[in-house]
PDB file of C-alpha atoms and ligand atoms in Angstrom:
ATOM      1  CA  UNK A   1     -20.572   4.552  -0.227  1.00  0.00           C
ATOM      2  CA  UNK A   2     -18.959   1.388   0.559  1.00  0.00           C
ATOM      3  CA  UNK A   3     -15.755   0.188  -0.248  1.00  0.00           C
ATOM      4  CA  UNK A   4     -15.160  -3.484  -0.858  1.00  0.00           C
ATOM      5  CA  UNK A   5     -13.134  -5.289   1.365  1.00  0.00           C
ATOM      6  CA  UNK A   6     -10.558  -8.704   0.265  1.00  0.00           C
ATOM      7  CA  UNK A   7      -9.919 -11.295   2.778  1.00  0.00           C
ATOM      8  CA  UNK A   8      -6.113 -11.982   2.989  1.00  0.00           C
ATOM      9  CA  UNK A   9      -4.485 -15.356   3.293  1.00  0.00           C
ATOM     10  CA  UNK A  10      -4.787 -15.146   7.189  1.00  0.00           C
ATOM     11  CA  UNK A  11      -8.723 -14.231   7.143  1.00  0.00           C
ATOM     12  CA  UNK A  12      -8.393 -10.691   8.312  1.00  0.00           C
ATOM     13  CA  UNK A  13     -10.249  -8.455   5.438  1.00  0.00           C
ATOM     14  CA  UNK A  14      -8.648  -5.195   4.374  1.00  0.00           C
ATOM     15  CA  UNK A  15     -10.504  -2.272   2.731  1.00  0.00           C
ATOM     16  CA  UNK A  16      -9.737  -2.503  -1.171  1.00  0.00           C
ATOM     17  CA  UNK A  17      -9.085   1.270  -0.893  1.00  0.00           C
ATOM     18  CA  UNK A  18      -7.109   3.240   1.393  1.00  0.00           C
ATOM     19  CA  UNK A  19      -5.280   6.469   1.898  1.00  0.00           C
ATOM     20  CA  UNK A  20      -1.188   6.425   1.759  1.00  0.00           C
ATOM     21  CA  UNK A  21       0.350   9.045   3.512  1.00  0.00           C
ATOM     22  CA  UNK A  22       3.971   9.018   1.806  1.00  0.00           C
ATOM     23  CA  UNK A  23       5.511  12.474   1.810  1.00  0.00           C
ATOM     24  CA  UNK A  24       2.662  14.414   3.848  1.00  0.00           C
ATOM     25  CA  UNK A  25       4.563  16.292   5.695  1.00  0.00           C
ATOM     26  CA  UNK A  26       4.512  15.493   9.650  1.00  0.00           C
ATOM     27  CA  UNK A  27       2.899  18.970  10.150  1.00  0.00           C
ATOM     28  CA  UNK A  28       0.416  18.513   8.039  1.00  0.00           C
ATOM     29  CA  UNK A  29      -0.866  14.829   8.621  1.00  0.00           C
ATOM     30  CA  UNK A  30      -3.240  15.212  11.305  1.00  0.00           C
ATOM     31  CA  UNK A  31      -5.134  17.435   9.311  1.00  0.00           C
ATOM     32  CA  UNK A  32      -4.807  15.536   6.286  1.00  0.00           C
ATOM     33  CA  UNK A  33      -5.687  12.459   7.586  1.00  0.00           C
ATOM     34  CA  UNK A  34      -8.845  14.065   9.194  1.00  0.00           C
ATOM     35  CA  UNK A  35      -9.712  15.065   5.741  1.00  0.00           C
ATOM     36  CA  UNK A  36      -9.227  11.499   4.637  1.00  0.00           C
ATOM     37  CA  UNK A  37     -11.476  10.025   7.530  1.00  0.00           C
ATOM     38  CA  UNK A  38     -14.187  12.664   6.952  1.00  0.00           C
ATOM     39  CA  UNK A  39     -14.338  11.926   3.225  1.00  0.00           C
ATOM     40  CA  UNK A  40     -14.904   8.124   4.161  1.00  0.00           C
ATOM     41  CA  UNK A  41     -11.347   6.384   4.030  1.00  0.00           C
ATOM     42  CA  UNK A  42     -10.739   3.781   6.779  1.00  0.00           C
ATOM     43  CA  UNK A  43      -7.702   2.379   5.543  1.00  0.00           C
ATOM     44  CA  UNK A  44      -4.526   4.095   6.284  1.00  0.00           C
ATOM     45  CA  UNK A  45      -0.985   3.343   4.853  1.00  0.00           C
ATOM     46  CA  UNK A  46       1.864   4.978   6.777  1.00  0.00           C
ATOM     47  CA  UNK A  47       5.213   3.447   7.517  1.00  0.00           C
ATOM     48  CA  UNK A  48       8.149   4.368  10.457  1.00  0.00           C
ATOM     49  CA  UNK A  49      10.316   6.301   7.925  1.00  0.00           C
ATOM     50  CA  UNK A  50       7.369   8.555   6.671  1.00  0.00           C
ATOM     51  CA  UNK A  51       7.971  10.235  10.449  1.00  0.00           C
ATOM     52  CA  UNK A  52       4.293  11.001  10.706  1.00  0.00           C
ATOM     53  CA  UNK A  53       2.841   8.564  12.577  1.00  0.00           C
ATOM     54  CA  UNK A  54       2.121  10.329  15.341  1.00  0.00           C
ATOM     55  CA  UNK A  55       0.179  12.958  13.327  1.00  0.00           C
ATOM     56  CA  UNK A  56      -2.207   9.521  11.731  1.00  0.00           C
ATOM     57  CA  UNK A  57      -2.289   8.621  15.479  1.00  0.00           C
ATOM     58  CA  UNK A  58      -3.687  12.059  16.969  1.00  0.00           C
ATOM     59  CA  UNK A  59      -5.968  12.241  13.506  1.00  0.00           C
ATOM     60  CA  UNK A  60      -7.431   8.757  14.521  1.00  0.00           C
ATOM     61  CA  UNK A  61      -7.950   9.873  18.133  1.00  0.00           C
ATOM     62  CA  UNK A  62      -9.979  12.737  17.477  1.00  0.00           C
ATOM     63  CA  UNK A  63     -11.845  11.185  14.940  1.00  0.00           C
ATOM     64  CA  UNK A  64     -13.892   8.797  17.509  1.00  0.00           C
ATOM     65  CA  UNK A  65     -14.336   6.342  14.952  1.00  0.00           C
ATOM     66  CA  UNK A  66     -14.311   2.985  16.432  1.00  0.00           C
ATOM     67  CA  UNK A  67     -11.043   1.043  16.214  1.00  0.00           C
ATOM     68  CA  UNK A  68     -12.390  -1.960  14.879  1.00  0.00           C
ATOM     69  CA  UNK A  69     -13.734   0.153  11.661  1.00  0.00           C
ATOM     70  CA  UNK A  70     -10.084   1.296  11.013  1.00  0.00           C
ATOM     71  CA  UNK A  71      -7.673  -0.443   8.819  1.00  0.00           C
ATOM     72  CA  UNK A  72      -3.981   0.894  10.226  1.00  0.00           C
ATOM     73  CA  UNK A  73      -0.990  -0.598   8.417  1.00  0.00           C
ATOM     74  CA  UNK A  74       2.540   0.702   9.235  1.00  0.00           C
ATOM     75  CA  UNK A  75       6.077  -0.585   7.982  1.00  0.00           C
ATOM     76  CA  UNK A  76       9.692  -1.435   9.692  1.00  0.00           C
ATOM     77  CA  UNK A  77      12.204   0.334   7.734  1.00  0.00           C
ATOM     78  CA  UNK A  78      15.342  -0.956   6.902  1.00  0.00           C
ATOM     79  CA  UNK A  79      17.566   0.038   9.589  1.00  0.00           C
ATOM     80  CA  UNK A  80      15.777  -2.133  12.346  1.00  0.00           C
ATOM     81  CA  UNK A  81      15.647  -5.367  10.319  1.00  0.00           C
ATOM     82  CA  UNK A  82      18.886  -7.107  12.586  1.00  0.00           C
ATOM     83  CA  UNK A  83      18.803  -8.807  15.706  1.00  0.00           C
ATOM     84  CA  UNK A  84      15.631  -8.148  18.060  1.00  0.00           C
ATOM     85  CA  UNK A  85      15.605  -4.471  16.405  1.00  0.00           C
ATOM     86  CA  UNK A  86      12.087  -5.054  14.719  1.00  0.00           C
ATOM     87  CA  UNK A  87      10.749  -6.155  18.273  1.00  0.00           C
ATOM     88  CA  UNK A  88      11.496  -2.594  19.465  1.00  0.00           C
ATOM     89  CA  UNK A  89      10.473  -1.037  16.406  1.00  0.00           C
ATOM     90  CA  UNK A  90       6.596  -2.482  16.549  1.00  0.00           C
ATOM     91  CA  UNK A  91       6.601  -1.075  20.156  1.00  0.00           C
ATOM     92  CA  UNK A  92       7.807   2.429  19.133  1.00  0.00           C
ATOM     93  CA  UNK A  93       5.422   2.766  16.102  1.00  0.00           C
ATOM     94  CA  UNK A  94       2.384   1.481  18.266  1.00  0.00           C
ATOM     95  CA  UNK A  95       3.429   4.378  20.471  1.00  0.00           C
ATOM     96  CA  UNK A  96       3.351   7.202  18.187  1.00  0.00           C
ATOM     97  CA  UNK A  97       0.073   5.905  16.569  1.00  0.00           C
ATOM     98  CA  UNK A  98      -1.467   5.320  19.810  1.00  0.00           C
ATOM     99  CA  UNK A  99      -2.708   1.948  19.400  1.00  0.00           C
ATOM    100  CA  UNK A 100      -2.174  -1.139  21.194  1.00  0.00           C
ATOM    101  CA  UNK A 101      -2.104  -3.300  17.738  1.00  0.00           C
ATOM    102  CA  UNK A 102      -2.276  -2.543  14.186  1.00  0.00           C
ATOM    103  CA  UNK A 103      -3.714  -4.211  11.339  1.00  0.00           C
ATOM    104  CA  UNK A 104      -0.922  -4.709   9.131  1.00  0.00           C
ATOM    105  CA  UNK A 105       2.848  -4.566   9.589  1.00  0.00           C
ATOM    106  CA  UNK A 106       5.212  -4.300   6.517  1.00  0.00           C
ATOM    107  CA  UNK A 107       8.983  -5.227   6.201  1.00  0.00           C
ATOM    108  CA  UNK A 108       9.248  -2.183   4.017  1.00  0.00           C
ATOM    109  CA  UNK A 109      12.265  -3.553   1.608  1.00  0.00           C
ATOM    110  CA  UNK A 110      14.284  -6.505   1.288  1.00  0.00           C
ATOM    111  CA  UNK A 111      17.430  -4.311   1.898  1.00  0.00           C
ATOM    112  CA  UNK A 112      19.196  -7.398   0.405  1.00  0.00           C
ATOM    113  CA  UNK A 113      22.848  -5.638   0.877  1.00  0.00           C
ATOM    114  CA  UNK A 114      22.196  -5.681   5.016  1.00  0.00           C
ATOM    115  CA  UNK A 115      21.279  -9.286   4.787  1.00  0.00           C
ATOM    116  CA  UNK A 116      19.081  -9.048   7.409  1.00  0.00           C
ATOM    117  CA  UNK A 117      15.618  -9.440   5.797  1.00  0.00           C
ATOM    118  CA  UNK A 118      15.072 -13.268   6.558  1.00  0.00           C
ATOM    119  CA  UNK A 119      15.414 -12.088   9.845  1.00  0.00           C
ATOM    120  CA  UNK A 120      12.919  -9.752  10.225  1.00  0.00           C
ATOM    121  CA  UNK A 121      10.466 -12.024   8.748  1.00  0.00           C
ATOM    122  CA  UNK A 122      10.954 -14.043  11.490  1.00  0.00           C
ATOM    123  CA  UNK A 123      10.402 -11.339  14.086  1.00  0.00           C
ATOM    124  CA  UNK A 124       7.730 -10.331  12.058  1.00  0.00           C
ATOM    125  CA  UNK A 125       5.916 -14.057  13.012  1.00  0.00           C
ATOM    126  CA  UNK A 126       6.790 -13.143  16.645  1.00  0.00           C
ATOM    127  CA  UNK A 127       5.010  -9.441  16.547  1.00  0.00           C
ATOM    128  CA  UNK A 128       2.009 -10.918  14.885  1.00  0.00           C
ATOM    129  CA  UNK A 129       2.064 -14.028  17.740  1.00  0.00           C
ATOM    130  CA  UNK A 130       2.166 -11.399  20.573  1.00  0.00           C
ATOM    131  CA  UNK A 131      -0.758  -9.695  19.241  1.00  0.00           C
ATOM    132  CA  UNK A 132       0.966  -6.395  17.954  1.00  0.00           C
ATOM    133  CA  UNK A 133      -0.210  -6.642  14.616  1.00  0.00           C
ATOM    134  CA  UNK A 134      -3.494  -8.776  12.984  1.00  0.00           C
ATOM    135  CA  UNK A 135      -1.601  -9.593   9.713  1.00  0.00           C
ATOM    136  CA  UNK A 136       2.045  -9.271   8.602  1.00  0.00           C
ATOM    137  CA  UNK A 137       3.256  -8.685   5.182  1.00  0.00           C
ATOM    138  CA  UNK A 138       6.236  -7.234   2.721  1.00  0.00           C
ATOM    139  CA  UNK A 139       6.822  -4.654   0.682  1.00  0.00           C
ATOM    140  CA  UNK A 140       8.963  -4.348  -2.331  1.00  0.00           C
ATOM    141  CA  UNK A 141       9.966  -8.134  -2.234  1.00  0.00           C
ATOM    142  CA  UNK A 142      10.656  -9.813  -5.638  1.00  0.00           C
ATOM    143  CA  UNK A 143      10.115 -13.806  -5.911  1.00  0.00           C
ATOM    144  CA  UNK A 144      14.004 -14.716  -4.721  1.00  0.00           C
ATOM    145  CA  UNK A 145      13.134 -12.501  -1.503  1.00  0.00           C
ATOM    146  CA  UNK A 146       9.558 -14.429  -1.070  1.00  0.00           C
ATOM    147  CA  UNK A 147      11.079 -17.763  -1.676  1.00  0.00           C
ATOM    148  CA  UNK A 148      13.854 -17.418   1.373  1.00  0.00           C
ATOM    149  CA  UNK A 149      11.509 -15.970   4.194  1.00  0.00           C
ATOM    150  CA  UNK A 150       8.897 -18.486   3.340  1.00  0.00           C
ATOM    151  CA  UNK A 151      11.558 -21.088   3.576  1.00  0.00           C
ATOM    152  CA  UNK A 152      12.759 -19.795   6.332  1.00  0.00           C
ATOM    153  CA  UNK A 153       9.622 -19.466   8.437  1.00  0.00           C
ATOM    154  CA  UNK A 154       6.530 -21.530   6.517  1.00  0.00           C
ATOM    155  CA  UNK A 155       5.207 -18.370   7.151  1.00  0.00           C
ATOM    156  CA  UNK A 156       3.345 -16.639   3.674  1.00  0.00           C
ATOM    157  CA  UNK A 157       3.143 -13.049   3.725  1.00  0.00           C
ATOM    158  CA  UNK A 158      -0.639 -11.956   3.486  1.00  0.00           C
ATOM    159  CA  UNK A 159       0.539  -8.842   0.862  1.00  0.00           C
ATOM    160  CA  UNK A 160       3.334  -7.987  -0.627  1.00  0.00           C
ATOM    161  CA  UNK A 161       3.573  -3.875  -1.502  1.00  0.00           C
ATOM    162  CA  UNK A 162       4.886  -3.124  -4.983  1.00  0.00           C
ATOM    163  CA  UNK A 163       5.309  -0.384  -7.288  1.00  0.00           C
ATOM    164  CA  UNK A 164       2.428  -1.272  -9.555  1.00  0.00           C
ATOM    165  CA  UNK A 165       0.536   1.180 -12.125  1.00  0.00           C
ATOM    166  CA  UNK A 166      -0.637   0.590 -15.747  1.00  0.00           C
ATOM    167  CA  UNK A 167       2.821   1.567 -17.285  1.00  0.00           C
ATOM    168  CA  UNK A 168       4.744  -0.709 -14.695  1.00  0.00           C
ATOM    169  CA  UNK A 169       2.979  -4.153 -13.647  1.00  0.00           C
ATOM    170  CA  UNK A 170       5.442  -6.343 -12.334  1.00  0.00           C
ATOM    171  CA  UNK A 171       3.778  -9.412 -13.679  1.00  0.00           C
ATOM    172  CA  UNK A 172       6.906 -11.522 -12.885  1.00  0.00           C
ATOM    173  CA  UNK A 173       6.137 -10.676  -8.926  1.00  0.00           C
ATOM    174  CA  UNK A 174       2.152 -10.605  -9.275  1.00  0.00           C
ATOM    175  CA  UNK A 175       1.910 -13.825 -10.919  1.00  0.00           C
ATOM    176  CA  UNK A 176       4.484 -15.559  -8.350  1.00  0.00           C
ATOM    177  CA  UNK A 177       2.534 -14.138  -5.651  1.00  0.00           C
ATOM    178  CA  UNK A 178      -1.022 -14.951  -7.113  1.00  0.00           C
ATOM    179  CA  UNK A 179       0.343 -18.269  -7.075  1.00  0.00           C
ATOM    180  CA  UNK A 180       1.318 -18.505  -3.296  1.00  0.00           C
ATOM    181  CA  UNK A 181      -2.113 -16.967  -2.110  1.00  0.00           C
ATOM    182  CA  UNK A 182      -0.246 -13.425  -1.632  1.00  0.00           C
ATOM    183  CA  UNK A 183      -2.056  -9.967  -2.305  1.00  0.00           C
ATOM    184  CA  UNK A 184      -0.932  -7.175  -4.403  1.00  0.00           C
ATOM    185  CA  UNK A 185      -0.867  -4.127  -2.915  1.00  0.00           C
ATOM    186  CA  UNK A 186      -0.087  -1.374  -5.339  1.00  0.00           C
ATOM    187  CA  UNK A 187       1.855   1.639  -4.471  1.00  0.00           C
ATOM    188  CA  UNK A 188       2.377   4.367  -6.563  1.00  0.00           C
ATOM    189  CA  UNK A 189      -1.089   3.731  -7.784  1.00  0.00           C
ATOM    190  CA  UNK A 190      -0.978   6.820 -10.195  1.00  0.00           C
ATOM    191  CA  UNK A 191       2.694   6.576 -10.864  1.00  0.00           C
ATOM    192  CA  UNK A 192       3.448   9.240  -8.077  1.00  0.00           C
ATOM    193  CA  UNK A 193       2.434  11.596 -10.678  1.00  0.00           C
ATOM    194  CA  UNK A 194       5.665  11.186 -12.498  1.00  0.00           C
ATOM    195  CA  UNK A 195       4.683   9.146 -15.373  1.00  0.00           C
ATOM    196  CA  UNK A 196       2.213  10.529 -17.968  1.00  0.00           C
ATOM    197  CA  UNK A 197      -0.478   7.867 -17.081  1.00  0.00           C
ATOM    198  CA  UNK A 198      -3.408  10.506 -17.361  1.00  0.00           C
ATOM    199  CA  UNK A 199      -2.617  11.439 -21.056  1.00  0.00           C
ATOM    200  CA  UNK A 200      -2.698   8.212 -22.269  1.00  0.00           C
ATOM    201  CA  UNK A 201      -5.583   7.536 -25.060  1.00  0.00           C
ATOM    202  CA  UNK A 202      -7.094   4.502 -23.261  1.00  0.00           C
ATOM    203  CA  UNK A 203      -7.481   6.518 -20.019  1.00  0.00           C
ATOM    204  CA  UNK A 204      -8.429   9.643 -21.426  1.00  0.00           C
ATOM    205  CA  UNK A 205     -11.001   7.529 -23.445  1.00  0.00           C
ATOM    206  CA  UNK A 206     -12.664   5.868 -20.505  1.00  0.00           C
ATOM    207  CA  UNK A 207     -12.855   8.980 -18.126  1.00  0.00           C
ATOM    208  CA  UNK A 208     -15.014  10.908 -21.234  1.00  0.00           C
ATOM    209  CA  UNK A 209     -17.166   7.957 -21.619  1.00  0.00           C
ATOM    210  CA  UNK A 210     -17.852   7.625 -18.041  1.00  0.00           C
ATOM    211  CA  UNK A 211     -17.665  11.171 -17.074  1.00  0.00           C
ATOM    212  CA  UNK A 212     -14.881  10.186 -14.759  1.00  0.00           C
ATOM    213  CA  UNK A 213     -11.186  11.765 -14.366  1.00  0.00           C
ATOM    214  CA  UNK A 214      -8.341  10.347 -15.537  1.00  0.00           C
ATOM    215  CA  UNK A 215      -6.863   9.402 -12.408  1.00  0.00           C
ATOM    216  CA  UNK A 216     -10.392   7.711 -11.354  1.00  0.00           C
ATOM    217  CA  UNK A 217     -10.041   5.544 -14.273  1.00  0.00           C
ATOM    218  CA  UNK A 218      -6.665   4.364 -13.441  1.00  0.00           C
ATOM    219  CA  UNK A 219      -7.821   3.634  -9.911  1.00  0.00           C
ATOM    220  CA  UNK A 220     -10.476   1.750 -11.012  1.00  0.00           C
ATOM    221  CA  UNK A 221      -8.232  -0.361 -12.985  1.00  0.00           C
ATOM    222  CA  UNK A 222      -6.434  -1.295 -10.144  1.00  0.00           C
ATOM    223  CA  UNK A 223      -9.723  -2.065  -8.199  1.00  0.00           C
ATOM    224  CA  UNK A 224     -10.577  -4.335 -11.386  1.00  0.00           C
ATOM    225  CA  UNK A 225      -7.332  -6.109 -11.272  1.00  0.00           C
ATOM    226  CA  UNK A 226      -8.428  -7.055  -7.713  1.00  0.00           C
ATOM    227  CA  UNK A 227      -4.855  -4.799  -6.261  1.00  0.00           C
ATOM    228  CA  UNK A 228      -5.237  -2.890  -2.661  1.00  0.00           C
ATOM    229  CA  UNK A 229      -4.649   0.689  -3.480  1.00  0.00           C
ATOM    230  CA  UNK A 230      -4.323   3.667  -1.459  1.00  0.00           C
ATOM    231  CA  UNK A 231      -3.417   7.085  -3.338  1.00  0.00           C
ATOM    232  CA  UNK A 232      -2.019   9.786  -1.784  1.00  0.00           C
ATOM    233  CA  UNK A 233      -3.288  13.457  -1.963  1.00  0.00           C
ATOM    234  CA  UNK A 234      -3.013  17.007   0.148  1.00  0.00           C
ATOM    235  CA  UNK A 235      -6.395  18.223  -1.813  1.00  0.00           C
ATOM    236  CA  UNK A 236      -9.626  17.531   0.211  1.00  0.00           C
ATOM    237  CA  UNK A 237     -11.067  17.715  -3.219  1.00  0.00           C
ATOM    238  CA  UNK A 238      -8.576  15.147  -4.831  1.00  0.00           C
ATOM    239  CA  UNK A 239      -8.925  12.984  -1.509  1.00  0.00           C
ATOM    240  CA  UNK A 240     -12.900  12.950  -2.370  1.00  0.00           C
ATOM    241  CA  UNK A 241     -12.228  12.413  -5.647  1.00  0.00           C
ATOM    242  CA  UNK A 242     -10.355   9.285  -5.412  1.00  0.00           C
ATOM    243  CA  UNK A 243     -12.359   7.243  -2.922  1.00  0.00           C
ATOM    244  CA  UNK A 244     -15.202   7.973  -5.743  1.00  0.00           C
ATOM    245  CA  UNK A 245     -14.531   4.906  -7.809  1.00  0.00           C
ATOM    246  CA  UNK A 246     -17.694   2.618  -6.851  1.00  0.00           C
ATOM    247  CA  UNK A 247     -20.665   4.201  -9.288  1.00  0.00           C
ATOM    248  CA  UNK A 248     -18.944   2.816 -12.421  1.00  0.00           C
ATOM    249  CA  UNK A 249     -17.255   0.091 -14.054  1.00  0.00           C
ATOM    250  CA  UNK A 250     -14.532  -0.125 -16.807  1.00  0.00           C
ATOM    251  CA  UNK A 251     -15.894  -2.673 -19.538  1.00  0.00           C
ATOM    252  CA  UNK A 252     -13.559  -5.677 -20.311  1.00  0.00           C
ATOM    253  CA  UNK A 253     -12.298  -3.899 -23.822  1.00  0.00           C
ATOM    254  CA  UNK A 254     -11.672  -0.623 -21.542  1.00  0.00           C
ATOM    255  CA  UNK A 255      -9.782  -2.474 -18.981  1.00  0.00           C
ATOM    256  CA  UNK A 256      -7.748  -4.811 -21.341  1.00  0.00           C
ATOM    257  CA  UNK A 257      -6.780  -1.755 -23.189  1.00  0.00           C
ATOM    258  CA  UNK A 258      -5.396   0.029 -19.941  1.00  0.00           C
ATOM    259  CA  UNK A 259      -3.466  -3.045 -18.937  1.00  0.00           C
ATOM    260  CA  UNK A 260      -1.924  -2.605 -22.604  1.00  0.00           C
ATOM    261  CA  UNK A 261      -0.250   0.247 -21.172  1.00  0.00           C
ATOM    262  CA  UNK A 262       3.011  -1.688 -19.635  1.00  0.00           C
ATOM    263  CA  UNK A 263       6.265  -0.076 -20.687  1.00  0.00           C
ATOM    264  CA  UNK A 264       8.298  -0.951 -17.846  1.00  0.00           C
ATOM    265  CA  UNK A 265       7.881   2.416 -16.760  1.00  0.00           C
ATOM    266  CA  UNK A 266       9.489   2.432 -13.271  1.00  0.00           C
ATOM    267  CA  UNK A 267       9.040   5.896 -11.061  1.00  0.00           C
ATOM    268  CA  UNK A 268      10.740   4.865  -8.448  1.00  0.00           C
ATOM    269  CA  UNK A 269      13.971   2.835  -6.779  1.00  0.00           C
ATOM    270  CA  UNK A 270      14.157  -0.972  -7.559  1.00  0.00           C
ATOM    271  CA  UNK A 271      14.237  -3.417  -4.294  1.00  0.00           C
ATOM    272  CA  UNK A 272      18.021  -3.953  -5.319  1.00  0.00           C
ATOM    273  CA  UNK A 273      19.094  -0.130  -4.974  1.00  0.00           C
ATOM    274  CA  UNK A 274      17.225   0.629  -1.926  1.00  0.00           C
ATOM    275  CA  UNK A 275      19.246  -0.976   1.625  1.00  0.00           C
TER     276      UNK A 275
HETATM  277  P1  NAD B 301       0.439   7.752  -5.906  1.00  0.00           P
HETATM  278  O1  NAD B 301       0.530   7.015  -7.246  1.00  0.00           O
HETATM  279  O2  NAD B 301      -0.521   7.656  -5.127  1.00  0.00           O
HETATM  280  O3  NAD B 301       0.527   9.657  -6.334  1.00  0.00           O
HETATM  281  C1  NAD B 301       0.427  10.352  -5.463  1.00  0.00           C
HETATM  282  C2  NAD B 301       0.566  11.994  -6.383  1.00  0.00           C
HETATM  283  O4  NAD B 301      -0.169  11.707  -7.601  1.00  0.00           O
HETATM  284  C3  NAD B 301       0.013  13.021  -5.367  1.00  0.00           C
HETATM  285  O5  NAD B 301       1.086  13.703  -5.238  1.00  0.00           O
HETATM  286  C4  NAD B 301      -0.811  13.572  -6.712  1.00  0.00           C
HETATM  287  O6  NAD B 301       0.439  14.317  -6.882  1.00  0.00           O
HETATM  288  C5  NAD B 301      -1.237  13.000  -7.603  1.00  0.00           C
HETATM  289  N1  NAD B 301      -2.476  12.886  -7.443  1.00  0.00           N
HETATM  290  C6  NAD B 301      -3.423  12.323  -6.230  1.00  0.00           C
HETATM  291  N2  NAD B 301      -4.555  12.250  -6.689  1.00  0.00           N
HETATM  292  C7  NAD B 301      -4.834  13.021  -7.833  1.00  0.00           C
HETATM  293  C8  NAD B 301      -5.898  13.117  -8.687  1.00  0.00           C
HETATM  294  N3  NAD B 301      -6.972  13.003  -8.262  1.00  0.00           N
HETATM  295  N4  NAD B 301      -5.637  13.721 -10.118  1.00  0.00           N
HETATM  296  C9  NAD B 301      -4.705  14.041 -10.147  1.00  0.00           C
HETATM  297  N5  NAD B 301      -3.257  13.922  -9.616  1.00  0.00           N
HETATM  298  C10 NAD B 301      -3.446  13.158  -8.518  1.00  0.00           C
HETATM  299  O7  NAD B 301       2.342   7.655  -5.441  1.00  0.00           O
HETATM  300  P2  NAD B 301       2.258   7.790  -4.042  1.00  0.00           P
HETATM  301  O8  NAD B 301       1.941   8.365  -2.779  1.00  0.00           O
HETATM  302  O9  NAD B 301       4.018   7.562  -3.560  1.00  0.00           O
HETATM  303  O10 NAD B 301       1.571   5.887  -3.325  1.00  0.00           O
HETATM  304  C11 NAD B 301       0.725   6.205  -2.864  1.00  0.00           C
HETATM  305  C12 NAD B 301       1.078   5.604  -1.185  1.00  0.00           C
HETATM  306  O11 NAD B 301       1.988   4.264  -1.556  1.00  0.00           O
HETATM  307  C13 NAD B 301       2.093   6.324  -0.481  1.00  0.00           C
HETATM  308  O12 NAD B 301       1.050   7.388  -0.090  1.00  0.00           O
HETATM  309  C14 NAD B 301       2.487   5.279   0.472  1.00  0.00           C
HETATM  310  O13 NAD B 301       1.253   4.853   1.749  1.00  0.00           O
HETATM  311  C15 NAD B 301       2.609   3.886  -0.395  1.00  0.00           C
HETATM  312  N6  NAD B 301       4.440   4.171  -0.992  1.00  0.00           N
HETATM  313  C16 NAD B 301       4.663   2.936  -0.790  1.00  0.00           C
HETATM  314  C17 NAD B 301       5.857   2.551  -0.827  1.00  0.00           C
HETATM  315  C18 NAD B 301       6.885   1.570  -0.366  1.00  0.00           C
HETATM  316  O14 NAD B 301       8.334   1.300  -0.746  1.00  0.00           O
HETATM  317  N7  NAD B 301       5.820   0.400   0.193  1.00  0.00           N
HETATM  318  C19 NAD B 301       6.518   3.469  -1.788  1.00  0.00           C
HETATM  319  C20 NAD B 301       5.773   4.630  -2.142  1.00  0.00           C
HETATM  320  C21 NAD B 301       4.727   4.415  -1.889  1.00  0.00           C
END
């Protein structure tokens, strides 16, 4: 099984499929990330606010996997955007992860009420220039936020990590990002289990046709859309299931039928609400 990589606008390659650890209990993180690494994942998506960077770091160290075979993302939380705070925050994340450099560092939310996301982006550029991350990007940024940060720095993020699944595709953001060469990372790729995607007819029909589960069909849809995904699960069986996407292909009609499931079905917070 080999996971495809995609090239970001700075030349860095990222595995298109990874493992996300939002809501993975810090006490269980080392074990669950170890399960994911043993299953074959090499790309881990965490964040300072998840409180589990130390557990991720312990699993990485114990795995013995060479650093250059791993792709590690973490994120700057909203209360560290002002002044030089981002510079301190990355050092804290690196210490918790036990790494000298992450592969991708993201501004977690624009947090517009604080008014500091442009400053945060300026500091991200400095953090990359200092070699503490290979790539920099943003999360939950709408076109207005992307315009502001690019205008201020001339530096285009490598990715925008946004809520995206068949019921909520955010085409306004993805079209704008595509024009700028920003890759989309889809968080909540399975609708966080909150949106009944698996019961939708095109998903169930494709699952039956290919002998796959509905979750695998939704994840395969993302892969064929070109999205970068990192589904989360605590269960070893589902961790393996979510990796087993590369021995089948949705037909153009199946892909289109799933794309037609757009319902404005946002399952989590809107960027204007998170500050
Ligand atoms: P997800 O869409 O990956 O859903 C996870 C849930 O789906 C699980 O808890 C489980 O209930 C279910 N599930 C997983 N595999 C399944 C399977 N094979 N069959 C049936 N059900 C299954 O949601 P998520 O965890 O929120 O998103 C993935 C990752 O995205 C996170 O872990 C995190 O790394 C990232 N994320 C980022 C942000 C952000 O603001 N940047 C927000 C949320 C999540």
